């Protein structure tokens, strides 16, 4: 009996082995082997393999017996979802550099553009252009309130008529049906600064019909930041929609430390049931137009009107007084904190502070003359600038907040053009290198979650942000001990290092740390497009 039982067991085992040996091996387009996998959830990493086929993740685990056209040995490397940058400004840059090299080398595979109220008012046309251009990154877009207002009212400093209000609502409605993921505002910029809260609410309600997000560059990020946050939260409540507060920060030395108050406001709103989140870039300097140094009332209408106003002695005196008061609040004696990034009429200004430019021009070393330099730059068309005015303590405190995403607030860089803010090259690598590896402010798992699944959830990018079977194959393979931002304020044109492989929609874009020219990005449409 024992011999018969042994014989039966032998045949069972033999048959199983034979069947296993005859099973065909499975095939993938790309097989990532031996990776330390961080799946984007924030959970602990694990070792395994990732199989990619037809642009999707088709299997994750210990994948013995799999074959692939391309095998990546990720021993000693991390595999993670591609990063999603929720706050970018790529409009106009895509044509110059569709490979989006600065983003790709920083691990970004998806960007959301149209922030700060600035977008193409015709989102359908814009997304069709992007689709035909084929960028290396995926693109989603917000519709910007400022450009919607300009399309109907120009740069007028007044309230809209009811007919104008309805025309703006129609533009937002069409934008959402064409695929916008929400509406953005830039309430320190012309003409957004001239709008009332209720104007914003009416337009936000239109976007809310299509489950859009309200993303706001608030009216103030300095002295009146509390009121600005309250307004953003009110708009979300009134429109019954999620709120994203852009590039959360405290501007001006006089406001350093107030992140204790501003973070508490967001936490309180979330406890009350509001879907409010924030984003941040990991630097103590901001970047925007030099025009923000000029009081809003002198920036209405077109460039000719601005130039004419700034030529009037009484207005120049008022602007000078305003700048002097601004400096006094900051405890500064000169415009050393404002550095020109790009000034078209004279590139010798690039990389120099207003104080340095004033001295270069041979003027007296006084704020009055520095204010004149600002007005002259604005009269000649304006310039982009970097403003040094935030505290590291606030940057760190804000970074610890768990519902905070990492975002660059940058466009696609033209290499060696101007002296731009380094955030356009190094935002994500800086977080991973400085705030994770060096300062231990975040764990690696948490940092990856902030860059992947959190933004994907917020902006309803349903098949992005996780390493999960069936999801789009946007995948990074990087060295956690090597990843680093090389871009600095003095020498910003330097790509981040450490990304060994970047895969976008199942196509290798960075191969062995080199961008190979692949342009496999797709348009990611909002829920209004999906419903229509």
XYZ file of C-alpha atoms in Angstrom:
532
model
C 0.000 0.000 0.000
C 2.862 2.329 0.902
C 4.564 1.630 -2.445
C 1.348 2.378 -4.378
C 0.901 5.688 -2.504
C 4.494 6.661 -3.220
C 3.996 5.881 -6.899
C 0.857 8.048 -7.056
C 2.656 10.959 -5.376
C 5.570 10.563 -7.817
C 3.270 10.854 -10.823
C 1.494 13.903 -9.327
C 4.787 15.717 -8.730
C 6.169 14.658 -12.126
C 3.035 15.855 -13.897
C 3.140 19.233 -12.095
C 6.784 19.753 -12.979
C 6.139 18.747 -16.575
C 3.192 21.128 -16.900
C 5.241 23.945 -15.319
C 8.103 23.289 -17.669
C 5.790 23.421 -20.659
C 4.038 26.673 -19.640
C 5.026 29.430 -22.072
C 7.065 32.259 -20.542
C 5.300 35.608 -20.331
C 6.532 38.522 -22.372
C 6.669 42.250 -21.618
C 7.910 45.236 -23.538
C 10.005 46.344 -20.543
C 10.956 44.322 -17.480
C 12.415 46.126 -14.466
C 14.216 43.596 -12.285
C 15.341 43.624 -8.648
C 14.013 47.094 -7.820
C 13.315 48.624 -4.442
C 9.702 49.475 -5.193
C 7.940 52.477 -3.699
C 4.435 52.217 -5.107
C 3.294 55.788 -4.359
C 0.895 54.934 -1.528
C 3.320 55.972 1.183
C 3.588 52.367 2.348
C 6.920 50.713 2.978
C 9.085 49.745 0.014
C 9.527 46.138 -1.093
C 11.803 44.337 -3.527
C 10.367 43.094 -6.792
C 10.042 43.304 -10.555
C 7.757 45.358 -12.791
C 6.498 44.192 -16.189
C 5.322 46.818 -18.684
C 3.410 46.192 -21.890
C 1.301 48.271 -24.284
C 1.894 51.374 -22.185
C 0.557 49.811 -18.983
C 1.904 48.075 -15.909
C 0.945 44.445 -16.483
C 2.493 42.717 -13.465
C 4.397 43.477 -10.262
C 6.137 40.977 -8.004
C 8.795 38.317 -8.259
C 8.505 37.704 -11.984
C 10.559 34.610 -12.708
C 10.190 33.268 -16.224
C 9.306 36.613 -17.815
C 10.991 37.817 -20.978
C 11.123 41.353 -22.338
C 12.444 43.314 -25.282
C 14.174 45.594 -22.761
C 15.356 44.385 -19.352
C 16.449 46.971 -16.776
C 18.499 45.659 -13.881
C 17.464 47.953 -11.027
C 19.605 46.322 -8.365
C 20.417 48.996 -5.794
C 17.920 51.426 -7.361
C 14.426 52.645 -6.493
C 11.414 52.228 -8.781
C 8.597 54.734 -8.247
C 5.693 56.274 -10.145
C 6.540 59.242 -12.361
C 6.227 62.533 -10.517
C 3.206 64.784 -11.100
C 3.950 68.508 -10.950
C 0.637 70.179 -10.127
C 1.814 73.757 -10.601
C 3.558 74.617 -13.860
C 3.447 77.289 -16.557
C 4.459 75.601 -19.812
C 2.349 77.696 -22.207
C 4.595 78.985 -24.980
C 7.543 76.821 -23.946
C 6.265 73.534 -25.370
C 7.090 74.517 -28.939
C 10.599 75.647 -27.987
C 11.441 72.392 -26.209
C 8.785 69.666 -26.489
C 11.200 67.215 -24.854
C 10.650 69.127 -21.587
C 14.175 68.134 -20.605
C 14.296 70.009 -17.302
C 11.164 68.251 -16.068
C 12.130 64.798 -17.309
C 15.560 64.850 -15.636
C 13.815 65.907 -12.422
C 11.573 62.836 -12.605
C 8.432 64.660 -13.714
C 6.298 62.698 -16.184
C 3.068 64.733 -15.848
C 2.534 68.491 -15.549
C -0.577 70.497 -14.782
C -0.415 73.867 -16.449
C -2.728 76.891 -16.614
C -1.970 77.964 -13.046
C -2.094 81.421 -11.412
C -5.018 82.436 -13.611
C -2.889 82.201 -16.759
C -3.857 79.820 -19.552
C -5.129 79.728 -23.087
C -8.766 80.771 -22.715
C -9.617 78.210 -25.413
C -8.613 75.001 -23.621
C -9.850 72.763 -26.419
C -7.614 74.489 -28.943
C -4.675 74.418 -26.549
C -4.954 70.710 -25.807
C -5.261 69.903 -29.507
C -2.029 71.821 -30.092
C -0.273 69.874 -27.346
C -1.624 66.610 -28.717
C -0.262 67.329 -32.185
C 3.061 68.568 -30.820
C 3.760 65.453 -28.737
C 5.718 66.385 -25.636
C 7.864 64.108 -23.481
C 5.557 64.744 -20.513
C 1.847 64.208 -20.050
C -0.126 67.451 -19.873
C -3.292 68.409 -18.020
C -4.594 71.979 -17.946
C -6.548 74.360 -15.756
C -8.475 77.239 -17.274
C -7.110 80.538 -15.983
C -9.466 83.221 -14.708
C -7.183 86.095 -15.721
C -7.194 85.069 -19.357
C -10.918 84.374 -19.299
C -11.429 87.907 -17.992
C -9.033 89.372 -20.573
C -10.923 87.605 -23.370
C -14.109 89.408 -22.331
C -12.989 92.630 -20.591
C -9.334 93.181 -21.420
C -7.338 94.596 -18.495
C -10.140 96.854 -17.279
C -10.226 97.777 -13.584
C -13.966 97.436 -12.963
C -16.670 94.890 -12.257
C -18.122 92.978 -15.226
C -21.579 93.709 -16.543
C -24.044 90.833 -16.353
C -23.536 90.159 -20.057
C -19.761 90.034 -19.539
C -20.202 87.764 -16.541
C -22.256 85.334 -18.592
C -19.693 85.443 -21.387
C -16.966 84.468 -18.895
C -19.140 81.670 -17.520
C -19.600 80.329 -21.041
C -15.822 80.273 -21.605
C -15.253 78.358 -18.374
C -18.085 75.953 -19.177
C -16.613 75.173 -22.594
C -13.126 74.815 -21.113
C -14.352 72.221 -18.645
C -16.192 70.293 -21.370
C -13.040 70.446 -23.484
C -11.036 68.758 -20.740
C -9.787 71.293 -18.176
C -9.204 69.764 -14.737
C -10.404 72.892 -12.968
C -10.101 76.664 -12.774
C -7.166 78.697 -11.482
C -6.870 82.253 -10.237
C -3.935 84.635 -9.967
C -5.324 87.295 -7.685
C -2.139 89.363 -7.424
C -1.954 89.708 -11.203
C -3.732 92.039 -13.582
C -6.675 91.780 -14.207
C -7.414 89.146 -11.545
C -6.603 91.605 -8.801
C -9.535 93.767 -9.971
C -12.084 90.967 -9.510
C -14.406 90.560 -6.526
C -14.761 87.372 -4.533
C -18.277 86.877 -5.839
C -17.073 87.076 -9.455
C -14.695 84.214 -8.689
C -17.428 82.234 -6.953
C -19.722 82.438 -9.962
C -17.031 81.145 -12.297
C -15.899 78.504 -9.812
C -19.443 77.159 -9.640
C -19.301 76.527 -13.368
C -16.109 74.509 -13.001
C -17.629 72.696 -10.016
C -20.452 71.354 -12.222
C -17.795 69.246 -13.938
C -16.043 68.159 -10.710
C -13.181 70.578 -11.274
C -10.614 71.811 -8.748
C -10.230 75.450 -7.686
C -6.483 76.231 -7.685
C -5.550 79.672 -6.423
C -2.574 81.959 -6.307
C -4.195 83.966 -3.535
C -4.502 87.731 -3.255
C -1.647 87.940 -0.785
C 1.085 85.662 0.544
C 2.559 88.154 2.994
C 1.001 90.668 5.370
C -2.619 89.817 4.437
C -2.129 86.084 3.978
C -4.749 85.124 6.583
C -7.485 87.050 4.765
C -6.316 85.566 1.479
C -6.586 82.005 2.808
C -10.019 82.779 4.203
C -11.117 83.989 0.777
C -9.812 80.850 -0.946
C -11.618 78.637 1.552
C -14.808 80.666 1.200
C -14.743 80.296 -2.575
C -14.362 76.511 -2.255
C -17.213 76.356 0.242
C -19.529 78.572 -1.798
C -18.811 76.706 -5.029
C -18.809 73.295 -3.305
C -15.539 72.213 -4.876
C -12.044 71.068 -3.857
C -9.458 73.789 -3.207
C -5.740 73.744 -4.025
C -3.751 76.630 -2.538
C -0.791 77.255 -4.806
C 2.879 77.620 -3.746
C 2.002 77.938 -0.069
C 4.497 80.272 1.602
C 5.124 83.392 3.691
C 6.658 86.315 1.812
C 8.610 89.084 3.507
C 10.919 88.912 6.488
C 8.250 90.513 8.649
C 6.064 87.422 8.122
C 8.589 84.713 8.935
C 7.172 82.197 11.413
C 3.520 82.746 10.477
C 3.329 79.308 8.844
C 2.236 78.090 12.292
C -0.953 80.096 11.776
C -1.487 79.406 8.077
C -0.996 75.638 8.320
C -3.402 75.583 11.271
C -6.031 77.260 9.075
C -5.753 74.524 6.477
C -5.868 71.817 9.134
C -8.989 73.362 10.676
C -10.726 73.529 7.289
C -9.926 69.870 6.612
C -11.273 68.836 10.019
C -14.482 70.673 9.113
C -14.795 68.522 5.981
C -13.276 70.734 3.292
C -11.178 69.103 0.581
C -8.331 71.621 0.724
C -4.710 70.826 -0.048
C -1.609 72.870 -0.802
C 1.552 72.735 -2.870
C 5.055 74.101 -2.318
C 8.436 74.553 -3.954
C 11.450 73.885 -1.660
C 13.197 77.254 -1.886
C 13.333 80.506 0.081
C 12.873 82.657 -3.018
C 9.877 83.139 -5.280
C 9.751 84.181 -8.920
C 7.265 86.325 -10.743
C 6.957 89.530 -12.746
C 8.818 92.657 -11.645
C 5.458 94.395 -12.208
C 4.345 93.154 -8.789
C 6.476 95.917 -7.244
C 4.136 98.485 -8.822
C 0.768 99.252 -7.147
C -2.111 97.572 -9.005
C -3.952 100.786 -9.833
C -1.224 101.851 -12.260
C -1.176 98.576 -14.204
C -4.659 98.569 -15.708
C -5.327 98.498 -19.455
C -2.517 97.995 -21.998
C 1.230 98.578 -22.058
C 0.854 102.024 -23.642
C -1.355 103.125 -20.740
C 1.114 101.754 -18.176
C 4.027 103.525 -19.864
C 2.111 106.825 -19.985
C 1.189 106.636 -16.300
C 4.725 105.813 -15.173
C 6.014 108.834 -17.067
C 3.977 111.172 -14.859
C 6.022 112.679 -11.965
C 3.202 112.441 -9.436
C 2.698 108.716 -10.135
C 6.435 108.025 -10.044
C 6.492 109.673 -6.618
C 3.639 107.451 -5.395
C 5.345 104.305 -6.717
C 8.604 105.315 -5.037
C 6.780 105.819 -1.722
C 5.122 102.422 -2.079
C 8.477 100.694 -2.670
C 10.056 102.518 0.271
C 7.248 101.329 2.557
C 7.662 97.778 1.260
C 11.373 97.822 2.084
C 10.785 99.292 5.534
C 8.379 96.458 6.379
C 11.011 93.922 5.334
C 13.707 95.656 7.352
C 15.752 96.299 4.195
C 17.412 99.444 2.902
C 17.759 98.517 -0.787
C 16.081 96.391 -3.479
C 18.734 93.719 -3.093
C 16.139 90.948 -2.706
C 14.685 91.481 -6.213
C 16.870 89.906 -8.918
C 16.071 90.172 -12.634
C 15.797 86.745 -14.265
C 15.054 87.759 -17.840
C 14.780 91.232 -19.372
C 14.398 91.151 -23.144
C 15.558 94.688 -23.997
C 18.868 94.358 -22.104
C 20.292 90.969 -21.116
C 23.026 92.644 -19.031
C 20.336 93.067 -16.349
C 19.855 89.296 -16.076
C 21.094 87.818 -12.809
C 21.533 91.198 -11.102
C 19.477 92.683 -8.297
C 17.721 96.004 -8.782
C 20.283 97.480 -6.385
C 23.148 96.159 -8.556
C 21.518 97.340 -11.801
C 21.074 100.809 -10.350
C 24.781 100.971 -9.453
C 25.719 99.551 -12.879
C 23.784 102.395 -14.495
C 25.820 104.940 -12.546
C 22.948 106.212 -10.424
C 23.113 107.297 -6.806
C 22.942 104.388 -4.341
C 19.474 105.295 -3.075
C 16.059 103.625 -3.029
C 14.589 106.535 -5.005
C 16.836 105.712 -7.955
C 16.209 101.970 -7.555
C 12.460 102.623 -7.748
C 13.074 104.532 -10.977
C 14.927 101.516 -12.372
C 11.897 99.334 -11.592
C 9.523 101.772 -13.289
C 11.758 102.014 -16.343
C 11.889 98.203 -16.660
C 8.100 97.998 -16.402
C 7.713 100.811 -18.942
C 9.875 98.807 -21.368
C 7.692 95.705 -21.143
C 8.588 94.271 -17.768
C 10.852 91.426 -16.700
C 10.661 88.173 -14.796
C 12.435 88.300 -11.446
C 13.489 86.200 -8.478
C 12.520 87.553 -5.059
C 14.487 86.398 -2.010
C 12.140 86.800 0.921
C 11.103 83.560 2.656
C 12.424 81.828 5.761
C 13.822 78.285 5.828
C 11.923 77.584 9.046
C 8.623 78.195 7.248
C 9.705 76.167 4.215
C 10.510 73.226 6.483
C 7.345 73.513 8.568
C 5.150 73.666 5.468
C 6.985 70.690 3.988
C 6.131 68.558 7.013
C 2.395 69.067 6.413
C 1.066 65.770 5.000
C -1.438 67.195 2.506
C 1.180 69.270 0.727
C 2.334 68.437 -2.800
C 5.700 69.269 -4.354
C 5.442 71.657 -7.306
C 7.933 73.717 -9.309
C 5.860 76.747 -10.393
C 8.043 76.672 -13.528
C 7.896 76.295 -17.264
C 9.925 74.269 -19.730
C 13.394 75.773 -19.606
C 15.381 76.904 -22.624
C 18.898 75.899 -21.597
C 21.191 78.880 -20.913
C 18.440 81.430 -21.548
C 18.304 84.115 -18.847
C 18.978 83.526 -15.158
C 15.744 81.854 -14.006
C 14.784 80.437 -10.647
C 16.462 77.020 -10.091
C 13.107 75.426 -9.253
C 12.569 74.841 -12.974
C 15.412 72.330 -12.953
C 15.688 70.915 -9.466
C 12.474 70.939 -7.412
C 11.900 67.211 -6.933
C 15.569 66.252 -6.788
C 16.088 68.963 -4.156
C 13.372 67.475 -1.957
C 14.798 63.965 -2.336
C 18.407 65.023 -1.861
C 18.177 67.810 0.707
C 14.951 67.276 2.666
C 14.821 63.470 2.594
C 18.418 62.268 2.466
C 20.284 65.098 4.206
C 17.798 66.712 6.613
C 15.392 63.797 7.267
C 12.401 66.125 7.114
C 10.429 63.512 5.150
C 10.807 59.786 4.680
C 11.443 58.651 1.126
C 8.066 56.891 1.045
C 6.252 60.051 2.156
C 8.082 62.290 -0.309
C 7.171 59.960 -3.173
C 3.506 59.951 -2.066
C 3.471 63.768 -2.158
C 4.835 63.703 -5.723
C 2.614 60.921 -7.086
C -0.614 59.536 -5.632
C -1.613 62.673 -3.706
C -1.625 64.936 -6.790
C -3.167 62.183 -8.933
C -6.037 61.850 -6.477
C -6.555 65.595 -6.150
C -6.678 66.271 -9.890
C -8.515 63.030 -10.733
C -5.789 61.495 -12.874
C -7.278 58.069 -12.317
C -4.622 55.813 -13.842
C -1.562 57.758 -12.662
C 0.405 58.192 -9.466
C 0.703 54.547 -8.413
C 2.658 51.501 -9.431
C -0.330 49.260 -9.829
C -1.401 46.688 -12.404
C -3.520 48.330 -15.089
C -2.127 51.806 -14.466
C -0.287 53.819 -17.095
C 3.402 52.948 -17.112
C 4.897 56.237 -15.943
C 7.841 54.839 -13.991
C 11.115 56.160 -12.585
C 14.216 54.173 -11.712
C 16.610 56.297 -9.654
C 19.440 56.160 -7.140
C 18.189 57.458 -3.806
C 21.761 58.119 -2.692
C 22.692 60.004 -5.855
C 19.618 62.029 -6.780
C 20.464 65.719 -6.433
C 19.615 69.148 -7.772
C 22.593 70.923 -9.355
C 20.750 74.106 -10.315
C 21.558 77.161 -8.165
C 20.451 80.790 -8.139
C 23.803 81.886 -9.549
C 24.049 79.065 -12.105
C 20.519 77.791 -12.680
C 21.021 75.977 -15.984
C 21.951 72.529 -14.682
C 19.902 69.354 -14.914
C 19.231 67.216 -11.859
C 21.112 63.929 -11.593
C 20.161 60.492 -10.303
C 17.334 59.498 -12.654
C 18.738 56.419 -14.394
C 15.543 55.594 -16.301
C 12.362 57.557 -16.958
C 9.475 55.761 -18.638
C 6.424 57.664 -19.925
C 3.384 55.696 -21.080
C 5.506 52.603 -21.419
C 8.211 54.278 -23.522
C 11.758 54.760 -22.265
C 12.508 58.479 -22.279
C 15.664 58.521 -20.159
C 17.907 55.523 -20.814
C 20.926 55.114 -18.539
C 20.656 58.771 -17.399
C 20.319 60.204 -20.924
C 17.180 61.708 -22.483
C 16.932 59.861 -25.803
C 14.379 62.174 -27.408
C 11.262 60.086 -26.796
C 8.055 62.128 -26.843
C 5.370 59.770 -25.563
C 3.380 62.200 -23.435
C -0.401 62.252 -23.614
C -3.182 64.707 -22.864
C -4.858 63.956 -19.540
C -8.413 65.223 -19.694
C -10.565 66.373 -16.804
C -13.866 64.747 -15.817
C -15.940 67.229 -17.850
C -14.422 65.916 -21.077
C -14.898 62.335 -19.971
C -18.577 62.979 -19.239
C -19.340 64.838 -22.461
